[in-house]
PDB file of C-alpha atoms and ligand atoms in Angstrom:
ATOM      1  CA  MET A 986      19.766   9.257  23.551  1.00  0.00           C
ATOM      2  CA  LYS A 987      17.101   6.597  22.272  1.00  0.00           C
ATOM      3  CA  ARG A 988      18.467   3.156  22.706  1.00  0.00           C
ATOM      4  CA  ASP A 989      18.859   0.632  19.904  1.00  0.00           C
ATOM      5  CA  ILE A 990      16.747  -2.425  20.134  1.00  0.00           C
ATOM      6  CA  ARG A 991      19.789  -4.783  20.258  1.00  0.00           C
ATOM      7  CA  SER A 992      21.503  -2.787  22.854  1.00  0.00           C
ATOM      8  CA  GLU A 993      18.118  -3.105  24.796  1.00  0.00           C
ATOM      9  CA  LEU A 994      18.290  -7.079  24.239  1.00  0.00           C
ATOM     10  CA  SER A 995      21.802  -7.566  25.448  1.00  0.00           C
ATOM     11  CA  GLY A 996      21.997 -10.310  28.207  1.00  0.00           C
ATOM     12  CA  ASN A 997      18.639 -11.600  26.962  1.00  0.00           C
ATOM     13  CA  ILE A 998      19.527 -13.373  23.581  1.00  0.00           C
ATOM     14  CA  PRO A 999      22.732 -15.061  22.925  1.00  0.00           C
ATOM     15  CA  ALA A1000      25.478 -13.106  21.584  1.00  0.00           C
ATOM     16  CA  ASP A1001      25.791 -15.144  18.563  1.00  0.00           C
ATOM     17  CA  LEU A1002      22.343 -14.466  17.302  1.00  0.00           C
ATOM     18  CA  MET A1003      21.959 -10.639  18.008  1.00  0.00           C
ATOM     19  CA  GLU A1004      23.279  -9.759  14.643  1.00  0.00           C
ATOM     20  CA  MET A1005      19.827 -11.341  13.202  1.00  0.00           C
ATOM     21  CA  VAL A1006      17.833  -9.098  15.451  1.00  0.00           C
ATOM     22  CA  PRO A1007      15.960  -6.610  12.935  1.00  0.00           C
ATOM     23  CA  ARG A1008      16.900  -3.236  13.410  1.00  0.00           C
ATOM     24  CA  SER A1009      14.331  -1.712  10.970  1.00  0.00           C
ATOM     25  CA  PHE A1010      10.335  -2.450  11.452  1.00  0.00           C
ATOM     26  CA  ASP A1011       7.284  -0.411  10.486  1.00  0.00           C
ATOM     27  CA  ILE A1012       5.443   1.745  12.856  1.00  0.00           C
ATOM     28  CA  LEU A1013       1.895   2.482  12.131  1.00  0.00           C
ATOM     29  CA  GLY A1014      -0.114   5.072  14.356  1.00  0.00           C
ATOM     30  CA  SER A1015       0.755   8.147  16.141  1.00  0.00           C
ATOM     31  CA  LYS A1016       3.031   9.494  18.890  1.00  0.00           C
ATOM     32  CA  GLY A1017       0.412   8.489  21.383  1.00  0.00           C
ATOM     33  CA  HIS A1018      -0.576   5.133  19.857  1.00  0.00           C
ATOM     34  CA  ALA A1019       1.345   2.837  17.505  1.00  0.00           C
ATOM     35  CA  VAL A1020       1.862  -0.644  16.371  1.00  0.00           C
ATOM     36  CA  ALA A1021       4.888  -2.191  15.164  1.00  0.00           C
ATOM     37  CA  VAL A1022       5.213  -4.780  12.398  1.00  0.00           C
ATOM     38  CA  ILE A1023       8.378  -6.704  12.727  1.00  0.00           C
ATOM     39  CA  GLU A1024       9.834  -9.833  10.683  1.00  0.00           C
ATOM     40  CA  ILE A1025      11.491 -12.329  13.103  1.00  0.00           C
ATOM     41  CA  PRO A1026      14.026 -14.739  11.528  1.00  0.00           C
ATOM     42  CA  SER A1027      13.116 -18.423  12.275  1.00  0.00           C
ATOM     43  CA  GLU A1028      16.290 -18.769  14.597  1.00  0.00           C
ATOM     44  CA  LEU A1029      14.849 -16.136  16.831  1.00  0.00           C
ATOM     45  CA  GLU A1030      11.332 -17.487  17.156  1.00  0.00           C
ATOM     46  CA  GLN A1031      11.563 -18.368  20.550  1.00  0.00           C
ATOM     47  CA  TYR A1032      12.708 -14.911  21.692  1.00  0.00           C
ATOM     48  CA  GLY A1033       9.854 -13.255  19.880  1.00  0.00           C
ATOM     49  CA  LYS A1034       8.130 -11.979  23.095  1.00  0.00           C
ATOM     50  CA  VAL A1035      11.482 -10.688  24.393  1.00  0.00           C
ATOM     51  CA  ILE A1036      12.293  -8.778  21.328  1.00  0.00           C
ATOM     52  CA  GLY A1037       8.673  -7.189  21.108  1.00  0.00           C
ATOM     53  CA  GLU A1038       9.116  -6.012  24.802  1.00  0.00           C
ATOM     54  CA  ALA A1039      12.417  -4.400  23.938  1.00  0.00           C
ATOM     55  CA  LEU A1040      11.139  -2.842  21.028  1.00  0.00           C
ATOM     56  CA  MET A1041       8.327  -1.340  22.929  1.00  0.00           C
ATOM     57  CA  ARG A1042      11.020  -0.072  25.762  1.00  0.00           C
ATOM     58  CA  VAL A1043      12.885   1.592  22.737  1.00  0.00           C
ATOM     59  CA  GLN A1044       9.499   3.153  21.015  1.00  0.00           C
ATOM     60  CA  ARG A1045       7.396   4.399  23.776  1.00  0.00           C
ATOM     61  CA  ASN A1046       4.321   4.882  21.529  1.00  0.00           C
ATOM     62  CA  VAL A1047       4.329   1.437  20.495  1.00  0.00           C
ATOM     63  CA  LYS A1048       1.398  -0.551  22.360  1.00  0.00           C
ATOM     64  CA  SER A1049       1.409  -3.777  20.184  1.00  0.00           C
ATOM     65  CA  VAL A1050       4.264  -5.503  18.547  1.00  0.00           C
ATOM     66  CA  LEU A1051       2.981  -7.754  15.563  1.00  0.00           C
ATOM     67  CA  SER A1052       5.260 -10.328  13.978  1.00  0.00           C
ATOM     68  CA  LYS A1053       4.983 -11.295  10.320  1.00  0.00           C
ATOM     69  CA  SER A1054       4.192 -15.104   9.892  1.00  0.00           C
ATOM     70  CA  SER A1055       3.510 -15.314   6.274  1.00  0.00           C
ATOM     71  CA  GLU A1056       3.918 -13.421   2.878  1.00  0.00           C
ATOM     72  CA  ARG A1057       0.948 -11.221   2.019  1.00  0.00           C
ATOM     73  CA  MET A1058      -1.762 -13.664   0.677  1.00  0.00           C
ATOM     74  CA  GLY A1059      -4.929 -13.912  -1.265  1.00  0.00           C
ATOM     75  CA  GLU A1060      -7.132 -11.171  -2.970  1.00  0.00           C
ATOM     76  CA  TYR A1061      -7.206  -8.853   0.026  1.00  0.00           C
ATOM     77  CA  ARG A1062      -2.951  -8.732   0.410  1.00  0.00           C
ATOM     78  CA  VAL A1063      -2.971  -9.232   3.996  1.00  0.00           C
ATOM     79  CA  ARG A1064      -0.579 -11.467   5.747  1.00  0.00           C
ATOM     80  CA  ASN A1065      -0.952 -13.502   9.006  1.00  0.00           C
ATOM     81  CA  MET A1066       0.530 -12.104  12.156  1.00  0.00           C
ATOM     82  CA  VAL A1067       1.233 -13.129  15.502  1.00  0.00           C
ATOM     83  CA  LEU A1068       0.883 -10.561  18.706  1.00  0.00           C
ATOM     84  CA  LEU A1069       4.120 -11.087  20.369  1.00  0.00           C
ATOM     85  CA  THR A1070       3.415  -8.635  23.247  1.00  0.00           C
ATOM     86  CA  GLY A1071       1.249  -5.617  24.022  1.00  0.00           C
ATOM     87  CA  ASP A1072      -2.442  -4.974  23.320  1.00  0.00           C
ATOM     88  CA  GLN A1073      -4.700  -7.272  21.548  1.00  0.00           C
ATOM     89  CA  ASP A1074      -6.299  -4.058  19.801  1.00  0.00           C
ATOM     90  CA  THR A1075      -4.346  -3.448  16.860  1.00  0.00           C
ATOM     91  CA  GLU A1076      -6.309  -0.506  15.240  1.00  0.00           C
ATOM     92  CA  VAL A1077      -4.164   2.813  14.974  1.00  0.00           C
ATOM     93  CA  ILE A1078      -4.615   6.135  13.377  1.00  0.00           C
ATOM     94  CA  HIS A1079      -1.664   6.890  11.334  1.00  0.00           C
ATOM     95  CA  LYS A1080      -0.797  10.108  10.346  1.00  0.00           C
ATOM     96  CA  GLU A1081       0.937  11.095   6.907  1.00  0.00           C
ATOM     97  CA  SER A1082       1.315  14.139   4.929  1.00  0.00           C
ATOM     98  CA  GLY A1083      -1.484  15.925   6.590  1.00  0.00           C
ATOM     99  CA  CYS A1084      -3.978  12.774   6.324  1.00  0.00           C
ATOM    100  CA  TYR A1085      -5.508  10.255   9.123  1.00  0.00           C
ATOM    101  CA  PHE A1086      -5.601   6.543   7.978  1.00  0.00           C
ATOM    102  CA  LYS A1087      -7.360   4.553  10.661  1.00  0.00           C
ATOM    103  CA  VAL A1088      -6.450   0.850   9.865  1.00  0.00           C
ATOM    104  CA  ASP A1089      -5.903  -2.360  11.743  1.00  0.00           C
ATOM    105  CA  PRO A1090      -2.991  -4.098   9.714  1.00  0.00           C
ATOM    106  CA  VAL A1091      -4.092  -7.471  10.892  1.00  0.00           C
ATOM    107  CA  THR A1092      -7.436  -6.805   8.556  1.00  0.00           C
ATOM    108  CA  ALA A1093      -6.480  -4.507   5.890  1.00  0.00           C
ATOM    109  CA  TYR A1094      -3.524  -3.657   3.535  1.00  0.00           C
ATOM    110  CA  PHE A1095      -1.644  -0.504   4.412  1.00  0.00           C
ATOM    111  CA  SER A1096       1.824   0.357   4.128  1.00  0.00           C
ATOM    112  CA  PRO A1097       3.822   3.366   5.832  1.00  0.00           C
ATOM    113  CA  ARG A1098       6.639   2.954   3.126  1.00  0.00           C
ATOM    114  CA  GLU A1099       4.330   4.034   0.342  1.00  0.00           C
ATOM    115  CA  SER A1100       4.262   7.746   1.411  1.00  0.00           C
ATOM    116  CA  THR A1101       6.531   8.934  -0.952  1.00  0.00           C
ATOM    117  CA  GLU A1102       4.714   7.287  -4.044  1.00  0.00           C
ATOM    118  CA  ARG A1103       1.102   8.562  -2.841  1.00  0.00           C
ATOM    119  CA  GLU A1104       2.720  12.269  -2.633  1.00  0.00           C
ATOM    120  CA  LYS A1105       4.311  11.767  -6.046  1.00  0.00           C
ATOM    121  CA  VAL A1106       1.017  10.586  -7.665  1.00  0.00           C
ATOM    122  CA  SER A1107      -1.305  12.978  -6.065  1.00  0.00           C
ATOM    123  CA  SER A1108       0.968  15.874  -7.164  1.00  0.00           C
ATOM    124  CA  GLN A1109       0.236  15.076 -10.943  1.00  0.00           C
ATOM    125  CA  VAL A1110      -3.697  15.450 -10.056  1.00  0.00           C
ATOM    126  CA  SER A1111      -4.990  19.002 -11.589  1.00  0.00           C
ATOM    127  CA  PRO A1112      -8.010  20.826 -10.766  1.00  0.00           C
ATOM    128  CA  GLY A1113     -11.452  19.433 -12.058  1.00  0.00           C
ATOM    129  CA  GLU A1114      -9.992  15.913 -12.868  1.00  0.00           C
ATOM    130  CA  ARG A1115     -11.703  12.845 -12.098  1.00  0.00           C
ATOM    131  CA  VAL A1116      -9.754   9.966 -10.761  1.00  0.00           C
ATOM    132  CA  LEU A1117     -10.652   6.210 -10.384  1.00  0.00           C
ATOM    133  CA  VAL A1118      -8.499   4.532  -7.702  1.00  0.00           C
ATOM    134  CA  MET A1119      -9.042   0.645  -8.315  1.00  0.00           C
ATOM    135  CA  PHE A1120      -7.724  -1.734  -5.380  1.00  0.00           C
ATOM    136  CA  SER A1121      -7.990   1.273  -3.003  1.00  0.00           C
ATOM    137  CA  GLY A1122      -7.801  -0.551   0.353  1.00  0.00           C
ATOM    138  CA  ILE A1123      -8.433   1.849   3.041  1.00  0.00           C
ATOM    139  CA  GLY A1124      -8.371   4.776   0.902  1.00  0.00           C
ATOM    140  CA  PRO A1125      -4.872   6.209   1.119  1.00  0.00           C
ATOM    141  CA  PHE A1126      -4.326   7.344  -2.463  1.00  0.00           C
ATOM    142  CA  ALA A1127      -7.835   8.793  -2.978  1.00  0.00           C
ATOM    143  CA  ILE A1128      -7.694  10.758   0.363  1.00  0.00           C
ATOM    144  CA  CYS A1129      -4.136  12.109  -0.438  1.00  0.00           C
ATOM    145  CA  ILE A1130      -5.361  13.257  -3.653  1.00  0.00           C
ATOM    146  CA  ALA A1131      -8.229  14.778  -2.353  1.00  0.00           C
ATOM    147  CA  LYS A1132      -6.324  16.546   0.519  1.00  0.00           C
ATOM    148  CA  ARG A1133      -3.702  17.699  -2.074  1.00  0.00           C
ATOM    149  CA  GLN A1134      -6.260  18.741  -4.759  1.00  0.00           C
ATOM    150  CA  PRO A1135      -9.545  19.767  -3.421  1.00  0.00           C
ATOM    151  CA  MET A1136     -10.851  20.324  -6.799  1.00  0.00           C
ATOM    152  CA  ALA A1137     -10.705  16.871  -8.130  1.00  0.00           C
ATOM    153  CA  GLN A1138     -13.279  14.122  -7.475  1.00  0.00           C
ATOM    154  CA  CYS A1139     -11.951  10.581  -6.860  1.00  0.00           C
ATOM    155  CA  ILE A1140     -13.899   7.205  -6.820  1.00  0.00           C
ATOM    156  CA  ALA A1141     -12.410   4.143  -4.635  1.00  0.00           C
ATOM    157  CA  ILE A1142     -13.298   0.541  -5.408  1.00  0.00           C
ATOM    158  CA  GLU A1143     -12.203  -1.959  -2.791  1.00  0.00           C
ATOM    159  CA  LEU A1144     -13.049  -5.542  -2.360  1.00  0.00           C
ATOM    160  CA  ASN A1145     -11.852  -6.218   1.246  1.00  0.00           C
ATOM    161  CA  PRO A1146     -14.974  -5.443   3.232  1.00  0.00           C
ATOM    162  CA  TYR A1147     -12.625  -4.453   6.451  1.00  0.00           C
ATOM    163  CA  ALA A1148     -10.566  -2.062   4.215  1.00  0.00           C
ATOM    164  CA  HIS A1149     -13.614  -0.604   2.631  1.00  0.00           C
ATOM    165  CA  LYS A1150     -15.101   0.155   6.170  1.00  0.00           C
ATOM    166  CA  TYR A1151     -11.724   1.771   7.025  1.00  0.00           C
ATOM    167  CA  CYS A1152     -11.918   3.937   3.841  1.00  0.00           C
ATOM    168  CA  LEU A1153     -15.479   5.160   4.672  1.00  0.00           C
ATOM    169  CA  GLU A1154     -13.967   6.140   8.327  1.00  0.00           C
ATOM    170  CA  ASN A1155     -10.961   7.709   6.784  1.00  0.00           C
ATOM    171  CA  ILE A1156     -13.180   9.778   4.166  1.00  0.00           C
ATOM    172  CA  ARG A1157     -14.944  11.144   7.358  1.00  0.00           C
ATOM    173  CA  LEU A1158     -11.810  11.607   9.519  1.00  0.00           C
ATOM    174  CA  ASN A1159     -10.185  13.647   6.668  1.00  0.00           C
ATOM    175  CA  LYS A1160     -13.471  15.516   5.767  1.00  0.00           C
ATOM    176  CA  VAL A1161     -13.261  14.586   2.093  1.00  0.00           C
ATOM    177  CA  GLY A1162     -16.704  13.187   1.649  1.00  0.00           C
ATOM    178  CA  ASP A1163     -17.758  15.786  -0.857  1.00  0.00           C
ATOM    179  CA  ARG A1164     -14.881  14.599  -3.189  1.00  0.00           C
ATOM    180  CA  VAL A1165     -14.240  10.827  -2.437  1.00  0.00           C
ATOM    181  CA  SER A1166     -16.923   8.281  -3.215  1.00  0.00           C
ATOM    182  CA  ALA A1167     -15.947   4.663  -1.905  1.00  0.00           C
ATOM    183  CA  ILE A1168     -17.577   1.626  -3.437  1.00  0.00           C
ATOM    184  CA  MET A1169     -17.416  -1.981  -2.154  1.00  0.00           C
ATOM    185  CA  GLY A1170     -16.890  -4.795  -4.787  1.00  0.00           C
ATOM    186  CA  ASP A1171     -14.908  -6.446  -7.170  1.00  0.00           C
ATOM    187  CA  VAL A1172     -13.449  -3.783  -9.842  1.00  0.00           C
ATOM    188  CA  ARG A1173     -14.511  -6.329 -12.637  1.00  0.00           C
ATOM    189  CA  GLN A1174     -18.204  -5.990 -11.809  1.00  0.00           C
ATOM    190  CA  VAL A1175     -18.313  -2.410 -10.402  1.00  0.00           C
ATOM    191  CA  CYS A1176     -16.159  -0.621 -13.089  1.00  0.00           C
ATOM    192  CA  PRO A1177     -18.363  -1.175 -16.185  1.00  0.00           C
ATOM    193  CA  ALA A1178     -21.424  -0.289 -13.983  1.00  0.00           C
ATOM    194  CA  LEU A1179     -19.891   3.135 -13.364  1.00  0.00           C
ATOM    195  CA  ASP A1180     -20.619   3.857 -16.850  1.00  0.00           C
ATOM    196  CA  GLU A1181     -17.998   7.043 -17.096  1.00  0.00           C
ATOM    197  CA  LYS A1182     -14.473   7.534 -17.983  1.00  0.00           C
ATOM    198  CA  PHE A1183     -11.715   9.117 -15.781  1.00  0.00           C
ATOM    199  CA  ASP A1184      -8.851  11.567 -16.280  1.00  0.00           C
ATOM    200  CA  ARG A1185      -6.835   9.000 -14.441  1.00  0.00           C
ATOM    201  CA  VAL A1186      -6.995   5.507 -13.301  1.00  0.00           C
ATOM    202  CA  LEU A1187      -5.001   4.278 -10.620  1.00  0.00           C
ATOM    203  CA  MET A1188      -4.004   0.470 -10.587  1.00  0.00           C
ATOM    204  CA  PRO A1189      -2.385   0.023  -7.087  1.00  0.00           C
ATOM    205  CA  LEU A1190      -2.329  -3.744  -7.075  1.00  0.00           C
ATOM    206  CA  PRO A1191       1.212  -4.964  -8.116  1.00  0.00           C
ATOM    207  CA  LYS A1192       0.458  -8.379  -7.765  1.00  0.00           C
ATOM    208  CA  GLY A1193      -1.788  -8.892 -10.570  1.00  0.00           C
ATOM    209  CA  ALA A1194      -2.828  -5.522 -11.521  1.00  0.00           C
ATOM    210  CA  TYR A1195      -2.284  -7.049 -15.375  1.00  0.00           C
ATOM    211  CA  GLU A1196      -4.945  -9.308 -15.218  1.00  0.00           C
ATOM    212  CA  TYR A1197      -7.658  -6.094 -14.966  1.00  0.00           C
ATOM    213  CA  LEU A1198      -6.152  -4.111 -17.711  1.00  0.00           C
ATOM    214  CA  ASP A1199      -9.183  -4.968 -19.870  1.00  0.00           C
ATOM    215  CA  VAL A1200     -11.402  -3.550 -17.088  1.00  0.00           C
ATOM    216  CA  ALA A1201      -9.138  -0.381 -16.677  1.00  0.00           C
ATOM    217  CA  ILE A1202      -8.249   0.885 -20.204  1.00  0.00           C
ATOM    218  CA  PRO A1203     -11.861   1.436 -21.160  1.00  0.00           C
ATOM    219  CA  MET A1204     -12.282   3.669 -17.864  1.00  0.00           C
ATOM    220  CA  VAL A1205      -9.579   5.895 -18.975  1.00  0.00           C
ATOM    221  CA  ASN A1206     -10.644   9.003 -20.904  1.00  0.00           C
ATOM    222  CA  PRO A1207      -8.885   9.624 -24.581  1.00  0.00           C
ATOM    223  CA  GLY A1208      -5.931  11.681 -23.304  1.00  0.00           C
ATOM    224  CA  GLY A1209      -6.326  10.408 -19.533  1.00  0.00           C
ATOM    225  CA  VAL A1210      -3.470   8.693 -17.635  1.00  0.00           C
ATOM    226  CA  LEU A1211      -3.332   4.961 -16.416  1.00  0.00           C
ATOM    227  CA  TYR A1212      -1.198   4.155 -13.543  1.00  0.00           C
ATOM    228  CA  PHE A1213       0.061   0.685 -13.925  1.00  0.00           C
ATOM    229  CA  TYR A1214       1.578  -1.057 -10.924  1.00  0.00           C
ATOM    230  CA  HIS A1215       3.709  -4.378 -11.651  1.00  0.00           C
ATOM    231  CA  TRP A1216       6.292  -6.554  -9.975  1.00  0.00           C
ATOM    232  CA  ALA A1217       9.330  -6.729 -12.058  1.00  0.00           C
ATOM    233  CA  GLN A1218      12.681  -8.167 -12.281  1.00  0.00           C
ATOM    234  CA  ARG A1219      15.279  -6.143 -11.056  1.00  0.00           C
ATOM    235  CA  ASN A1220      17.876  -6.396 -13.840  1.00  0.00           C
ATOM    236  CA  ASP A1221      15.348  -5.455 -16.369  1.00  0.00           C
ATOM    237  CA  PRO A1222      12.476  -3.620 -14.496  1.00  0.00           C
ATOM    238  CA  PHE A1223      10.127  -2.125 -17.347  1.00  0.00           C
ATOM    239  CA  SER A1224      10.147  -4.415 -20.479  1.00  0.00           C
ATOM    240  CA  GLU A1225       7.991  -7.072 -19.409  1.00  0.00           C
ATOM    241  CA  GLY A1226       5.235  -4.415 -17.806  1.00  0.00           C
ATOM    242  CA  GLU A1227       5.650  -2.180 -20.726  1.00  0.00           C
ATOM    243  CA  ARG A1228       4.899  -5.119 -23.262  1.00  0.00           C
ATOM    244  CA  ILE A1229       1.863  -6.303 -21.160  1.00  0.00           C
ATOM    245  CA  LEU A1230       0.560  -2.790 -20.840  1.00  0.00           C
ATOM    246  CA  LEU A1231       0.936  -1.721 -24.679  1.00  0.00           C
ATOM    247  CA  GLN A1232      -0.639  -5.349 -25.973  1.00  0.00           C
ATOM    248  CA  ALA A1233      -3.514  -4.909 -23.765  1.00  0.00           C
ATOM    249  CA  VAL A1234      -4.100  -1.449 -25.113  1.00  0.00           C
ATOM    250  CA  TRP A1235      -3.544  -2.048 -28.600  1.00  0.00           C
ATOM    251  CA  GLY A1236      -6.048  -5.056 -28.163  1.00  0.00           C
ATOM    252  CA  LEU A1237      -8.758  -2.802 -27.185  1.00  0.00           C
ATOM    253  CA  GLY A1238      -8.282  -0.611 -30.264  1.00  0.00           C
ATOM    254  CA  ARG A1239      -6.616   2.181 -28.152  1.00  0.00           C
ATOM    255  CA  ASN A1240      -3.069   3.708 -28.405  1.00  0.00           C
ATOM    256  CA  ALA A1241      -0.675   4.689 -25.673  1.00  0.00           C
ATOM    257  CA  GLU A1242       2.374   6.425 -24.791  1.00  0.00           C
ATOM    258  CA  ILE A1243       4.432   5.353 -21.872  1.00  0.00           C
ATOM    259  CA  THR A1244       5.125   9.041 -19.906  1.00  0.00           C
ATOM    260  CA  GLU A1245       6.772   7.706 -16.919  1.00  0.00           C
ATOM    261  CA  ARG A1246       8.840   4.783 -15.717  1.00  0.00           C
ATOM    262  CA  VAL A1247       9.178   4.488 -11.935  1.00  0.00           C
ATOM    263  CA  LYS A1248      11.011   2.023  -9.602  1.00  0.00           C
ATOM    264  CA  VAL A1249       8.768   2.506  -6.396  1.00  0.00           C
ATOM    265  CA  SER A1250      10.317   0.245  -3.996  1.00  0.00           C
ATOM    266  CA  GLN A1251      12.267  -3.174  -3.651  1.00  0.00           C
ATOM    267  CA  TYR A1252       9.896  -6.169  -2.799  1.00  0.00           C
ATOM    268  CA  SER A1253      12.873  -8.606  -2.581  1.00  0.00           C
ATOM    269  CA  PRO A1254      16.486  -8.881  -3.611  1.00  0.00           C
ATOM    270  CA  SER A1255      15.397  -9.760  -7.150  1.00  0.00           C
ATOM    271  CA  ALA A1256      12.122  -7.845  -7.587  1.00  0.00           C
ATOM    272  CA  TRP A1257      10.765  -4.358  -7.706  1.00  0.00           C
ATOM    273  CA  LYS A1258       7.495  -2.837  -7.656  1.00  0.00           C
ATOM    274  CA  ILE A1259       7.434  -0.393 -10.492  1.00  0.00           C
ATOM    275  CA  ARG A1260       4.785   1.939 -11.898  1.00  0.00           C
ATOM    276  CA  LEU A1261       4.105   2.627 -15.480  1.00  0.00           C
ATOM    277  CA  ASN A1262       2.336   5.839 -16.558  1.00  0.00           C
ATOM    278  CA  ALA A1263       0.451   5.582 -19.753  1.00  0.00           C
ATOM    279  CA  LYS A1264      -1.099   8.357 -21.640  1.00  0.00           C
ATOM    280  CA  ILE A1265      -4.073   6.482 -23.080  1.00  0.00           C
ATOM    281  CA  GLY A1266      -5.105   7.934 -26.876  1.00  0.00           C
TER     282      GLY A1266
HETATM  283  C1  LIG B1881      -1.849  -4.023  -2.645  1.00  0.00           C
HETATM  284  S1  LIG B1881      -3.341  -3.530  -1.810  1.00  0.00           S
HETATM  285  C2  LIG B1881      -3.547  -1.833  -2.096  1.00  0.00           C
HETATM  286  C3  LIG B1881      -4.441  -1.044  -1.259  1.00  0.00           C
HETATM  287  C4  LIG B1881      -4.388   0.513  -1.287  1.00  0.00           C
HETATM  288  N1  LIG B1881      -4.447   1.059  -2.710  1.00  0.00           N
HETATM  289  C5  LIG B1881      -2.983   1.014  -0.711  1.00  0.00           C
HETATM  290  O1  LIG B1881      -1.995   1.547  -1.283  1.00  0.00           O
HETATM  291  O2  LIG B1881      -2.760   1.166   0.432  1.00  0.00           O
HETATM  292  C6  LIG B1881      -4.224  -4.175  -3.242  1.00  0.00           C
HETATM  293  C7  LIG B1881      -5.922  -3.808  -2.566  1.00  0.00           C
HETATM  294  O3  LIG B1881      -6.565  -4.520  -3.556  1.00  0.00           O
HETATM  295  C8  LIG B1881      -7.986  -5.033  -3.200  1.00  0.00           C
HETATM  296  N2  LIG B1881      -8.284  -6.108  -4.214  1.00  0.00           N
HETATM  297  C9  LIG B1881      -7.798  -7.164  -4.836  1.00  0.00           C
HETATM  298  N3  LIG B1881      -8.644  -7.473  -5.860  1.00  0.00           N
HETATM  299  C10 LIG B1881      -9.519  -6.750  -5.942  1.00  0.00           C
HETATM  300  C11 LIG B1881     -10.488  -6.579  -7.024  1.00  0.00           C
HETATM  301  N4  LIG B1881     -10.773  -7.510  -7.957  1.00  0.00           N
HETATM  302  N5  LIG B1881     -11.550  -5.487  -6.962  1.00  0.00           N
HETATM  303  C12 LIG B1881     -11.462  -4.672  -5.729  1.00  0.00           C
HETATM  304  N6  LIG B1881     -10.425  -4.541  -4.923  1.00  0.00           N
HETATM  305  C13 LIG B1881      -9.497  -5.483  -5.003  1.00  0.00           C
HETATM  306  C14 LIG B1881      -7.181  -6.132  -1.777  1.00  0.00           C
HETATM  307  O4  LIG B1881      -8.412  -6.177  -1.039  1.00  0.00           O
HETATM  308  C15 LIG B1881      -6.339  -4.965  -1.457  1.00  0.00           C
HETATM  309  O5  LIG B1881      -7.054  -4.199  -0.377  1.00  0.00           O
END
């Protein structure tokens, strides 16, 4: 039977601190080679290496253990991380729903926790549709859509050069180069230059997508769907996002019907990441 990280640590950490050892952590990678990302409470900082080593004994495929040392920051939405133990090279290939995603979590955003959301969104795409993925990162939405709906075409736009480089590699790895194109740049400049409209426009940047609604809405075909992500208050998750979205739509002389309201994941005890689907008229 697989041992739990706390039992693995017994005797190495004072008993009164054991309760604080996190039982859950993210694992990115494969059965052969993975990286773990863990959040160590400040009280346990001096035991970081010991915790990392215990984690590697429990999860034999983990070759490096990274500890989160900041929130996600800046435009690229990556966090500072400290290597607790293991291999300096933290690049892995993560497998999810038949897709392969090469990524180094130190340089580019990727969350294995969002696989269900990617599945849900990609299942909505129909043959022949054109999809724009703004803020596309290493390409998980575009690639998931292209794998699931081979008759759709996707354009993925990303600002972080490391994430864009991985997106290009992931397009090759997943053999979807005939239906996914990746562009590096700021959506504010790239979108207007595309000079076309899309059946679906995804905005997977919960922190700040609302600042780009003026860019995204004109990219949606009449009758097409905008996927708007937003950070929301737990006690009233949808009102603020709906108000911001509808005001932006009306301000641009379009109309919209909210067709889906989804609580995607819990970001903190008080905040949720939500998605609103809006059919844009
Ligand atoms: C929350 S991450 C999501 C990445 C990806 N969609 C995913 O689900 O893994 C948001 C991404 O948007 C990118 N980004 C932020 N501002 C941008 C902009 N103005 N234009 C293009 N990409 C941007 C960041 O670099 C980051 O990779």
